[in-house]
Amino acid sequence: MVNERFSRPGPLIVLLGTAFLLLMLTGSLTDGSGAHIGLRLSFGNDAAIQERPDGLQIVLPRGAATMTYTTNGDVPTPGSPTLMTEQEVGQVFRRWSLVPTSLQWRRPIDGHQPAWVIRVASFNDRGDPLEQVSRTVLPPNDHGLRVCSLILPPGAFFDPDTGIYVIGNRILDQDAEDVVQYPEDHRWWKYPGNYLGRGRDWERTAVLEMSDGEGAMLGSWNVGVRIHGNNTRGFAQHALRILFKDPVDVPLVQGDDRGGYAAVVLRAGGNDQGDAFIRDLLQHRACSGSSFETIQGVPVVLYVNGEFWGIHNLRHRLDDEELARRHHVEAKGFDIVEDRLISYRGAASAPRDLGRMVAWAGALDPSDPVSYEKLDRHIDMDGMAAYLASQLCLGNADWPAQNVRCYRWTGARDSLVPALDGRWRFMMGDSDQGLGYVNGPEHDDLADLLNDQAPFPRLFSYCLRMERFRAQVREHVLRMTEGSLSEGRLLALIDGLQEDLAPVMERHARRWHRPVSKAHWEQELQRLREHVRRRVPYMIEQARNDFPALRP
């Protein structure tokens, strides 16, 4: 029974909340240096903003009676400043980076060159909106990474009541779920804040622009934005989920030319944010092309209303919509079940069906070869063996009781497309606690799995009693440690990501203090390399010895 004395936040939590609100108000009133840019207005069939050597060329539809603009991210209204045919516009730069965004927030170190944003709207003589366009004028790209720019009303992120990125007034709402739960579980990452809000009520509208490493515009889209993730919401730099209003056919993730994106995630390193920053992306890259689904991505630099927002990893959002995009079918045909048999997408009956499958697997005679064949009719057994082998090699410490998902296709089966054959198949989840983030290189992750009584570990354990499945896992481990997860390949991937991020990492560290410095980041990468050099031989030895943890 909960002690009623602690069922609501006490004076300390209210005092801390008030202090952060005062800091927020102080930060939000601090202006940065102004900037000026020349604007030229013309009229045509399609609204657009084009960069020119002497400024911006703004094209608006014929018939517009009023043209207005903003330079702070707000949506222009008829009452906003009027845009003339030719003029010079200044921007008073508001330092939203001075607004605390969690308990771990620290004031950025100055020295970040801002971008310049403008939103232009046109209205007819009745004041009805016609067209709206926006543009971010970026500083010179000296790092070669793709650049994303979010343009949105400042209150969408920073308003104390409705801003999704800040601690905000939610901390003072004694009926908010996270405030009620905080006294029972007061770990810092569950500290109450607006950033814990979920669902459509906590989605905000924005414009997302993206340019390539040479500064060429790739596209501009109207999007919804939400805070993404679970416990990592407590970090100062939040991950962002980007929801497109219409499918996007531009290949946002390098190496993926399929287009049709419904959503992507701007991930901020996960739990590895303050260390190597790359563990999750690294491991998914290493497993790309496997028989299980992975989440590919690319590092980008993000600006919010013209302010430098640091490095993020632009990633696929692996859900039913993404599966449908990959396999050219309707999303409604997929069931996805995660962790402790929780329905993530699809039919409510799917967790019960999979739970029965786990129980049935435990009742089968593991010495009978027919048992494997029976399970293989319902589960992609070789795919599960490959998935299991990869996770054991990578040593994901936040798995398999969580960060595990599997899916099945419930529509018309297609034997020529493995993902559409109706069997349960696996999806690789968050891996930021793998490759030495928690455990050492000689840690026996298989022994941990065998002692875990959650549903998915039990399924793996039941199947590992079958010689055929155990041989498949052993074969996949040996094949992976010579190929996709070999020492040479993993080290090459680390080197490549370091080369990508190094030119901007010092600026990122000054912005977020996670990692605390570029030097610290480089030390963590070296520690990651040493882990790989010792982990790969250990897994080879485990496989060649037929996994000692499985012996009676």
Coordinates of C-alpha atoms in Angstrom, one line a residue:
M1 CA 0.0 0.0 0.0
V2 CA 1.3 3.5 -0.9
N3 CA 2.0 5.8 2.0
E4 CA -0.5 8.7 1.5
R5 CA 2.1 11.1 2.9
F6 CA 4.1 10.5 -0.3
S7 CA 1.2 10.2 -2.8
R8 CA 1.7 13.8 -4.0
P9 CA 4.9 15.8 -4.7
G10 CA 6.2 17.5 -1.6
P11 CA 7.8 21.0 -1.1
L12 CA 11.2 19.9 -2.6
I13 CA 9.8 18.9 -6.0
V14 CA 7.7 22.0 -6.2
L15 CA 10.7 24.2 -5.2
L16 CA 12.9 22.6 -7.8
G17 CA 10.1 23.0 -10.4
T18 CA 9.7 26.6 -9.6
A19 CA 13.4 27.2 -9.8
F20 CA 13.5 25.6 -13.3
L21 CA 10.6 27.7 -14.4
L22 CA 12.4 30.9 -13.3
L23 CA 15.5 29.7 -15.2
M24 CA 13.4 29.1 -18.2
L25 CA 11.8 32.5 -18.2
T26 CA 15.2 34.1 -17.8
G27 CA 16.7 32.1 -20.6
S28 CA 13.9 32.7 -23.0
L29 CA 14.3 36.5 -22.8
T30 CA 17.9 36.5 -23.7
D31 CA 18.5 37.6 -27.3
G32 CA 21.4 36.7 -29.5
S33 CA 23.1 38.8 -32.2
G34 CA 20.9 40.1 -35.0
A35 CA 21.4 39.2 -38.7
H36 CA 20.2 40.9 -41.9
I37 CA 19.4 39.5 -45.3
G38 CA 18.0 41.0 -48.5
L39 CA 14.6 39.9 -49.8
R40 CA 13.2 40.3 -53.3
L41 CA 9.5 39.6 -54.0
S42 CA 8.0 38.3 -57.3
F43 CA 4.8 36.5 -58.4
G44 CA 4.3 33.3 -60.2
N45 CA 2.4 30.1 -60.3
D46 CA 4.1 28.2 -57.5
A47 CA 5.2 29.7 -54.2
A48 CA 8.9 29.2 -53.4
I49 CA 11.9 30.8 -51.7
Q50 CA 15.2 30.6 -53.6
E51 CA 18.6 31.5 -52.3
R52 CA 20.5 34.1 -54.4
P53 CA 24.0 35.5 -54.0
D54 CA 22.5 38.8 -52.8
G55 CA 19.8 37.3 -50.6
L56 CA 16.5 35.5 -51.1
Q57 CA 14.1 35.5 -54.0
I58 CA 10.5 35.0 -52.7
V59 CA 7.9 33.9 -55.2
L60 CA 4.2 34.1 -54.2
P61 CA 1.0 33.4 -56.1
R62 CA -0.6 36.1 -58.3
G63 CA -3.6 37.6 -56.7
A64 CA -2.1 38.0 -53.2
A65 CA -3.2 41.2 -51.6
T66 CA -1.1 41.0 -48.5
M67 CA 2.2 39.3 -47.8
T68 CA 3.6 39.0 -44.3
Y69 CA 6.6 37.3 -42.7
T70 CA 8.2 36.2 -39.5
T71 CA 11.8 35.3 -38.6
N72 CA 11.2 33.6 -35.2
G73 CA 9.4 30.4 -36.4
D74 CA 5.8 31.7 -35.8
V75 CA 3.2 31.2 -38.5
P76 CA 2.7 34.5 -40.2
T77 CA -0.8 36.2 -39.9
P78 CA -2.3 39.2 -41.6
G79 CA -1.0 41.2 -38.6
S80 CA 2.6 40.1 -39.0
P81 CA 5.2 42.5 -40.5
T82 CA 4.4 43.3 -44.2
L83 CA 6.7 42.1 -46.9
M84 CA 7.6 44.7 -49.5
T85 CA 8.8 44.2 -53.1
E86 CA 12.4 44.7 -52.1
Q87 CA 13.8 45.2 -48.6
E88 CA 16.4 44.2 -46.1
V89 CA 15.1 42.2 -43.1
G90 CA 16.8 41.8 -39.8
Q91 CA 16.4 38.9 -37.3
V92 CA 16.5 39.3 -33.6
F93 CA 17.9 36.0 -32.5
R94 CA 16.2 34.4 -29.5
R95 CA 18.4 32.0 -27.5
W96 CA 16.0 29.2 -26.9
S97 CA 19.0 27.0 -26.1
L98 CA 19.1 28.8 -22.7
V99 CA 15.8 27.2 -21.7
P100 CA 16.4 24.2 -19.3
T101 CA 15.1 21.0 -20.9
S102 CA 15.6 18.5 -18.1
L103 CA 17.3 18.0 -14.7
Q104 CA 20.5 17.2 -16.6
W105 CA 20.4 20.4 -18.6
R106 CA 23.5 22.6 -18.5
R107 CA 24.0 26.0 -20.0
P108 CA 25.5 25.8 -23.5
I109 CA 29.0 27.2 -24.1
D110 CA 28.7 30.1 -26.5
G111 CA 30.2 30.1 -30.0
H112 CA 27.5 28.5 -32.2
Q113 CA 26.9 30.2 -35.5
P114 CA 23.1 30.5 -36.0
A115 CA 21.2 29.9 -39.2
W116 CA 18.5 32.4 -40.4
V117 CA 14.9 31.4 -40.8
I118 CA 12.0 33.1 -42.5
R119 CA 8.3 32.2 -43.0
V120 CA 6.3 34.1 -45.6
A121 CA 2.5 33.9 -46.0
S122 CA 0.2 35.5 -48.6
F123 CA -3.5 36.4 -48.1
N124 CA -6.3 37.6 -50.4
D125 CA -8.2 40.8 -50.0
R126 CA -10.5 39.1 -47.5
G127 CA -7.6 38.0 -45.3
D128 CA -8.0 34.3 -46.3
P129 CA -4.6 32.5 -46.5
L130 CA -3.3 31.6 -49.9
E131 CA 0.2 30.1 -49.7
Q132 CA 2.9 29.8 -47.1
V133 CA 6.6 29.2 -47.7
S134 CA 9.7 29.0 -45.4
R135 CA 13.4 28.8 -45.7
T136 CA 16.5 28.3 -43.6
V137 CA 19.6 30.1 -44.6
L138 CA 22.4 27.9 -43.1
P139 CA 25.9 28.9 -42.2
P140 CA 28.6 27.3 -44.5
N141 CA 28.6 23.5 -44.1
D142 CA 32.2 22.7 -42.9
H143 CA 31.4 19.2 -41.7
G144 CA 29.8 17.4 -44.7
L145 CA 26.8 16.0 -42.8
R146 CA 23.2 16.4 -43.9
V147 CA 21.4 19.2 -42.2
C148 CA 17.9 19.2 -40.9
S149 CA 16.1 22.4 -39.9
L150 CA 12.9 22.5 -37.9
I151 CA 10.9 25.8 -38.1
L152 CA 8.0 26.0 -35.6
P153 CA 6.3 28.5 -33.3
P154 CA 8.6 28.8 -30.3
G155 CA 5.8 27.9 -27.9
A156 CA 5.5 24.5 -29.5
F157 CA 8.7 23.5 -27.8
F158 CA 9.2 26.0 -25.0
D159 CA 5.9 27.3 -23.7
P160 CA 5.6 26.3 -20.0
D161 CA 2.1 25.0 -20.5
T162 CA 2.2 23.5 -23.9
G163 CA 5.8 23.2 -25.0
I164 CA 6.8 19.6 -25.5
Y165 CA 10.6 20.0 -25.1
V166 CA 10.8 21.6 -21.6
I167 CA 10.2 20.7 -18.0
G168 CA 7.4 23.3 -18.0
N169 CA 4.3 23.5 -15.7
R170 CA 3.5 19.8 -15.9
I171 CA 5.8 19.4 -12.9
L172 CA 3.2 21.4 -10.9
D173 CA 0.2 19.5 -12.1
Q174 CA -0.4 17.2 -9.1
D175 CA -2.8 15.0 -11.2
A176 CA -0.4 14.4 -14.0
E177 CA 0.5 10.7 -14.2
D178 CA 4.2 11.2 -14.0
V179 CA 3.9 13.5 -11.0
V180 CA 1.7 11.0 -9.2
Q181 CA 4.1 8.2 -9.9
Y182 CA 7.3 10.2 -9.1
P183 CA 7.3 9.7 -5.3
E184 CA 7.0 5.9 -5.8
D185 CA 9.8 5.8 -8.4
H186 CA 11.9 9.0 -8.2
R187 CA 14.8 8.1 -10.4
W188 CA 16.1 11.2 -12.1
W189 CA 15.1 10.1 -15.6
K190 CA 11.4 9.9 -14.5
Y191 CA 11.4 13.4 -13.1
P192 CA 8.1 15.0 -14.1
G193 CA 8.2 17.3 -17.2
N194 CA 6.3 18.3 -20.3
Y195 CA 8.7 16.1 -22.3
L196 CA 7.0 13.0 -20.8
G197 CA 3.7 13.9 -22.7
R198 CA 2.6 11.3 -25.3
G199 CA 0.1 11.0 -28.0
R200 CA -1.6 13.5 -30.3
D201 CA -2.2 15.9 -27.5
W202 CA 1.6 16.3 -27.3
E203 CA 2.2 16.6 -31.0
R204 CA 3.2 19.9 -32.5
T205 CA 3.2 21.1 -36.2
A206 CA 6.4 22.3 -37.8
V207 CA 8.2 22.6 -41.1
L208 CA 11.2 20.2 -41.7
E209 CA 13.8 21.2 -44.2
M210 CA 16.7 19.0 -45.2
S211 CA 19.9 19.7 -47.2
D212 CA 22.7 17.5 -48.2
G213 CA 26.3 17.7 -47.1
E214 CA 27.1 20.3 -49.8
G215 CA 24.2 22.5 -48.9
A216 CA 21.7 21.5 -51.7
M217 CA 18.1 21.5 -50.6
L218 CA 16.6 18.0 -50.6
G219 CA 13.1 19.0 -49.5
S220 CA 10.7 20.8 -47.2
W221 CA 7.7 19.2 -45.6
N222 CA 4.9 20.0 -43.2
V223 CA 5.3 17.6 -40.3
G224 CA 4.1 16.7 -36.8
V225 CA 6.7 16.5 -34.0
R226 CA 6.7 14.5 -30.8
I227 CA 9.2 13.7 -28.2
H228 CA 10.4 10.1 -28.8
G229 CA 11.6 7.4 -26.5
N230 CA 11.1 6.1 -23.0
N231 CA 13.6 6.7 -20.1
T232 CA 15.9 8.7 -22.4
R233 CA 13.3 11.5 -22.4
G234 CA 15.0 12.5 -19.1
F235 CA 18.1 13.6 -21.0
A236 CA 18.4 17.3 -21.9
Q237 CA 18.8 16.5 -25.6
H238 CA 15.5 14.7 -26.5
A239 CA 14.9 12.4 -29.4
L240 CA 12.2 13.6 -31.8
R241 CA 9.7 11.7 -33.8
I242 CA 8.9 13.3 -37.2
L243 CA 5.5 12.4 -38.7
F244 CA 4.9 13.4 -42.3
K245 CA 1.6 14.8 -43.3
D246 CA 2.0 13.1 -46.7
P247 CA 4.4 10.2 -47.7
V248 CA 7.8 11.5 -48.6
D249 CA 9.5 9.9 -51.7
V250 CA 12.9 11.6 -51.2
P251 CA 15.4 9.0 -49.9
L252 CA 16.0 10.5 -46.4
V253 CA 18.2 7.7 -45.2
Q254 CA 21.3 7.1 -47.3
G255 CA 21.3 3.7 -48.9
D256 CA 17.5 3.5 -48.9
D257 CA 16.0 4.7 -52.2
R258 CA 12.5 3.3 -51.7
G259 CA 10.9 6.5 -50.5
G260 CA 7.3 6.6 -49.2
Y261 CA 8.3 7.5 -45.6
A262 CA 5.4 8.0 -43.1
A263 CA 7.7 8.9 -40.2
V264 CA 11.4 9.0 -39.1
V265 CA 13.1 9.5 -35.8
L266 CA 15.8 12.1 -34.9
R267 CA 17.5 10.0 -32.2
A268 CA 20.0 11.6 -29.9
G269 CA 22.3 8.7 -29.1
G270 CA 20.0 7.0 -26.6
N271 CA 21.7 5.8 -23.4
D272 CA 25.0 6.1 -25.2
Q273 CA 24.5 9.9 -25.6
G274 CA 27.2 10.9 -23.2
D275 CA 29.8 8.3 -24.3
A276 CA 30.4 7.0 -27.8
F277 CA 27.1 8.3 -29.1
I278 CA 27.1 5.8 -32.0
R279 CA 26.5 2.4 -30.4
D280 CA 22.9 1.9 -31.6
L281 CA 23.5 3.1 -35.1
L282 CA 26.7 1.2 -35.4
Q283 CA 25.1 -2.1 -34.5
H284 CA 22.2 -1.7 -36.8
R285 CA 24.5 -0.8 -39.6
A286 CA 26.6 -3.9 -38.9
C287 CA 23.4 -6.1 -39.1
S288 CA 22.0 -4.5 -42.2
G289 CA 21.0 -7.0 -44.8
S290 CA 20.2 -9.7 -42.2
S291 CA 17.2 -11.9 -42.3
F292 CA 15.6 -9.9 -39.5
E293 CA 14.5 -6.2 -39.7
T294 CA 17.0 -3.5 -38.7
I295 CA 16.7 0.3 -38.2
Q296 CA 19.1 2.1 -40.5
G297 CA 20.1 5.7 -40.3
V298 CA 22.5 8.6 -41.0
P299 CA 24.0 11.3 -38.7
V300 CA 22.7 14.8 -39.3
V301 CA 23.1 18.2 -37.8
L302 CA 19.8 19.8 -36.5
Y303 CA 18.8 23.4 -36.2
V304 CA 15.7 24.6 -34.4
N305 CA 14.4 28.0 -35.5
G306 CA 17.9 28.7 -36.7
E307 CA 19.7 27.7 -33.5
F308 CA 22.3 24.9 -33.5
W309 CA 20.7 21.8 -31.9
G310 CA 23.6 19.4 -32.2
I311 CA 24.1 16.0 -33.8
H312 CA 21.2 13.6 -34.2
N313 CA 20.9 10.2 -36.0
L314 CA 18.1 10.3 -38.6
R315 CA 16.6 6.8 -38.3
H316 CA 13.8 4.7 -39.7
R317 CA 10.8 4.4 -37.4
L318 CA 10.3 0.6 -37.4
D319 CA 6.6 0.1 -37.0
D320 CA 3.7 -1.3 -39.2
E321 CA 3.9 1.7 -41.5
E322 CA 7.6 1.1 -42.1
L323 CA 7.1 -2.6 -42.7
A324 CA 4.4 -1.7 -45.2
R325 CA 6.8 0.7 -46.9
R326 CA 9.5 -1.9 -47.1
H327 CA 7.4 -4.7 -48.5
H328 CA 4.8 -2.7 -50.6
V329 CA 1.7 -3.8 -48.7
E330 CA -0.9 -2.2 -46.4
A331 CA 0.2 -1.5 -42.8
K332 CA -3.1 -2.9 -41.4
G333 CA -2.0 -6.4 -42.3
F334 CA 0.9 -6.5 -39.7
D335 CA 0.7 -7.6 -36.1
I336 CA 3.7 -6.5 -33.9
V337 CA 4.2 -7.9 -30.4
E338 CA 6.9 -6.6 -28.0
D339 CA 8.7 -7.3 -24.7
R340 CA 6.4 -9.1 -22.3
L341 CA 3.9 -10.0 -25.0
I342 CA 2.4 -6.5 -25.4
S343 CA 0.6 -5.5 -28.5
Y344 CA 2.5 -2.8 -30.3
R345 CA 0.5 -2.8 -33.6
G346 CA -2.2 -4.9 -35.1
A347 CA -4.8 -7.3 -33.6
A348 CA -5.4 -7.3 -29.9
S349 CA -5.4 -11.1 -30.1
A350 CA -1.8 -11.3 -31.4
P351 CA -0.1 -11.3 -27.9
R352 CA -2.3 -14.2 -26.8
D353 CA -1.5 -16.1 -30.0
L354 CA 2.2 -15.7 -29.5
G355 CA 1.9 -16.5 -25.8
R356 CA 0.3 -19.8 -26.7
M357 CA 3.1 -20.4 -29.2
V358 CA 5.7 -19.9 -26.4
A359 CA 3.8 -22.4 -24.1
W360 CA 3.5 -24.9 -27.0
A361 CA 7.3 -24.6 -27.7
G362 CA 8.0 -25.4 -24.0
A363 CA 5.7 -28.5 -24.2
L364 CA 7.4 -30.0 -27.3
D365 CA 9.9 -32.8 -27.1
P366 CA 13.3 -31.1 -27.9
S367 CA 14.9 -34.5 -28.9
D368 CA 12.2 -35.1 -31.6
P369 CA 13.3 -33.5 -34.9
V370 CA 9.7 -33.1 -35.8
S371 CA 9.4 -30.5 -33.0
Y372 CA 11.6 -28.1 -34.9
E373 CA 9.6 -28.5 -38.1
K374 CA 6.3 -27.9 -36.2
L375 CA 7.6 -24.6 -34.8
D376 CA 9.1 -23.6 -38.2
R377 CA 5.6 -23.6 -39.7
H378 CA 4.8 -20.7 -37.4
I379 CA 8.1 -19.0 -36.6
D380 CA 11.0 -18.3 -39.0
M381 CA 13.4 -20.5 -37.0
D382 CA 16.5 -19.7 -39.1
G383 CA 15.7 -16.0 -38.9
M384 CA 15.2 -16.3 -35.2
A385 CA 18.6 -18.1 -34.9
A386 CA 20.3 -15.3 -36.8
Y387 CA 18.6 -12.7 -34.7
L388 CA 19.6 -14.5 -31.5
A389 CA 23.2 -15.0 -32.7
S390 CA 23.6 -11.3 -33.5
Q391 CA 22.3 -10.1 -30.1
L392 CA 24.6 -12.5 -28.2
C393 CA 27.6 -11.3 -30.3
L394 CA 26.7 -7.7 -29.6
G395 CA 26.0 -8.2 -25.9
N396 CA 22.9 -6.0 -25.6
A397 CA 22.5 -5.6 -21.8
D398 CA 19.0 -4.1 -22.3
W399 CA 17.7 -7.3 -23.9
P400 CA 15.8 -9.8 -24.2
A401 CA 13.2 -9.0 -21.5
Q402 CA 12.7 -5.7 -23.4
N403 CA 13.8 -4.1 -26.7
V404 CA 12.6 -7.2 -28.5
R405 CA 9.8 -7.3 -31.1
C406 CA 8.5 -9.7 -33.6
Y407 CA 5.9 -9.4 -36.3
R408 CA 3.7 -11.4 -38.6
W409 CA 1.8 -10.7 -41.8
T410 CA -1.9 -11.5 -41.6
G411 CA -2.9 -10.7 -45.2
A412 CA -2.7 -12.8 -48.3
R413 CA 0.5 -14.8 -48.1
D414 CA 3.2 -14.5 -50.6
S415 CA 5.8 -17.4 -50.6
L416 CA 8.1 -15.3 -52.8
V417 CA 8.4 -12.6 -50.1
P418 CA 9.7 -14.0 -46.8
A419 CA 8.3 -11.2 -44.7
L420 CA 4.8 -12.0 -46.1
D421 CA 4.7 -15.7 -45.5
G422 CA 2.6 -15.3 -42.3
R423 CA 5.3 -16.6 -39.9
W424 CA 6.5 -14.7 -36.9
R425 CA 9.8 -12.8 -37.6
F426 CA 12.1 -10.6 -35.5
M427 CA 12.9 -6.9 -35.5
M428 CA 16.1 -5.6 -34.0
G429 CA 15.4 -3.0 -31.3
D430 CA 17.3 -0.4 -29.4
S431 CA 20.9 -1.5 -29.0
D432 CA 22.5 1.5 -27.3
Q433 CA 23.4 -0.7 -24.2
G434 CA 25.3 -3.2 -26.3
L435 CA 29.0 -3.5 -27.2
G436 CA 30.4 -2.8 -23.8
Y437 CA 28.1 0.0 -22.6
V438 CA 27.2 -2.1 -19.5
N439 CA 29.0 -5.5 -19.6
G440 CA 32.6 -6.5 -20.3
P441 CA 33.7 -8.4 -23.4
E442 CA 33.7 -11.8 -21.7
H443 CA 30.3 -11.4 -20.3
D444 CA 28.1 -14.5 -20.9
D445 CA 24.9 -13.0 -22.2
L446 CA 23.5 -16.5 -23.0
A447 CA 23.7 -17.4 -19.3
D448 CA 21.6 -14.3 -18.5
L449 CA 19.1 -15.2 -21.2
L450 CA 18.7 -18.8 -19.8
N451 CA 17.9 -17.3 -16.3
D452 CA 15.3 -14.8 -17.6
Q453 CA 11.7 -16.0 -17.3
A454 CA 10.1 -13.3 -19.5
P455 CA 8.2 -14.7 -22.5
F456 CA 10.8 -14.2 -25.3
P457 CA 13.8 -15.5 -23.3
R458 CA 11.7 -18.6 -22.5
L459 CA 11.0 -19.1 -26.2
F460 CA 14.7 -18.8 -27.0
S461 CA 15.6 -21.2 -24.2
Y462 CA 13.0 -23.8 -25.3
C463 CA 14.3 -23.7 -28.9
L464 CA 18.0 -23.9 -27.8
R465 CA 17.2 -27.3 -26.3
M466 CA 16.7 -28.5 -30.0
E467 CA 20.0 -29.6 -31.6
R468 CA 19.0 -28.2 -35.0
F469 CA 18.2 -24.8 -33.7
R470 CA 21.3 -24.7 -31.5
A471 CA 23.4 -25.7 -34.5
Q472 CA 21.9 -22.8 -36.5
V473 CA 22.7 -20.3 -33.8
R474 CA 26.3 -21.7 -33.6
E475 CA 26.7 -21.5 -37.4
H476 CA 25.3 -17.9 -37.5
V477 CA 27.7 -16.8 -34.7
L478 CA 30.7 -18.2 -36.6
R479 CA 29.6 -16.8 -39.9
M480 CA 28.9 -13.3 -38.4
T481 CA 32.2 -13.1 -36.5
E482 CA 33.9 -13.8 -39.8
G483 CA 31.7 -11.3 -41.8
S484 CA 29.2 -8.7 -40.7
L485 CA 30.2 -8.7 -37.0
S486 CA 33.9 -9.5 -37.5
E487 CA 36.5 -7.4 -35.8
G488 CA 37.6 -5.8 -39.1
R489 CA 34.1 -4.8 -40.1
L490 CA 33.1 -3.4 -36.8
L491 CA 36.3 -1.4 -36.5
A492 CA 35.8 0.0 -40.0
L493 CA 32.3 1.1 -39.2
I494 CA 33.5 2.8 -36.0
D495 CA 36.2 4.6 -38.0
G496 CA 33.7 5.7 -40.6
L497 CA 31.3 7.1 -38.0
Q498 CA 34.1 8.9 -36.2
E499 CA 35.2 10.5 -39.5
D500 CA 31.6 11.6 -40.1
L501 CA 31.1 13.1 -36.6
A502 CA 34.5 14.5 -35.7
P503 CA 34.2 17.8 -37.5
V504 CA 31.1 18.8 -35.5
M505 CA 31.6 16.9 -32.2
E506 CA 33.3 19.7 -30.4
R507 CA 30.4 22.1 -31.2
H508 CA 27.9 19.4 -30.1
A509 CA 29.7 18.9 -26.8
R510 CA 29.6 22.7 -26.2
R511 CA 25.9 22.7 -26.9
W512 CA 24.8 19.7 -24.8
H513 CA 27.8 18.7 -22.6
R514 CA 27.1 15.1 -23.6
P515 CA 29.7 13.9 -24.4
V516 CA 31.5 16.3 -22.1
S517 CA 34.1 17.0 -24.8
K518 CA 35.4 15.8 -28.1
A519 CA 38.4 14.3 -26.3
H520 CA 36.1 12.3 -24.0
W521 CA 34.2 11.1 -27.0
E522 CA 37.4 10.0 -28.7
Q523 CA 38.4 8.1 -25.5
E524 CA 35.0 6.3 -25.5
L525 CA 35.5 5.3 -29.1
Q526 CA 38.8 3.8 -28.3
R527 CA 37.2 1.9 -25.4
L528 CA 34.6 0.7 -27.8
R529 CA 37.3 -0.5 -30.2
E530 CA 39.1 -2.4 -27.4
H531 CA 35.8 -4.1 -26.5
V532 CA 35.3 -5.3 -30.1
R533 CA 38.8 -6.7 -30.2
R534 CA 38.1 -8.8 -27.2
R535 CA 34.4 -9.6 -27.7
V536 CA 34.7 -11.2 -31.2
P537 CA 37.3 -13.9 -30.1
Y538 CA 35.2 -14.6 -27.0
M539 CA 32.1 -15.3 -29.1
I540 CA 34.0 -17.5 -31.5
E541 CA 35.3 -19.5 -28.6
Q542 CA 31.7 -19.8 -27.1
A543 CA 30.4 -21.1 -30.4
R544 CA 33.2 -23.6 -31.0
N545 CA 32.7 -24.9 -27.5
D546 CA 28.9 -25.4 -28.2
F547 CA 27.9 -22.7 -25.7
P548 CA 29.0 -23.9 -22.3
A549 CA 26.0 -22.2 -20.6
L550 CA 23.7 -24.7 -22.3
R551 CA 25.4 -27.7 -20.6
P552 CA 23.5 -29.4 -17.8

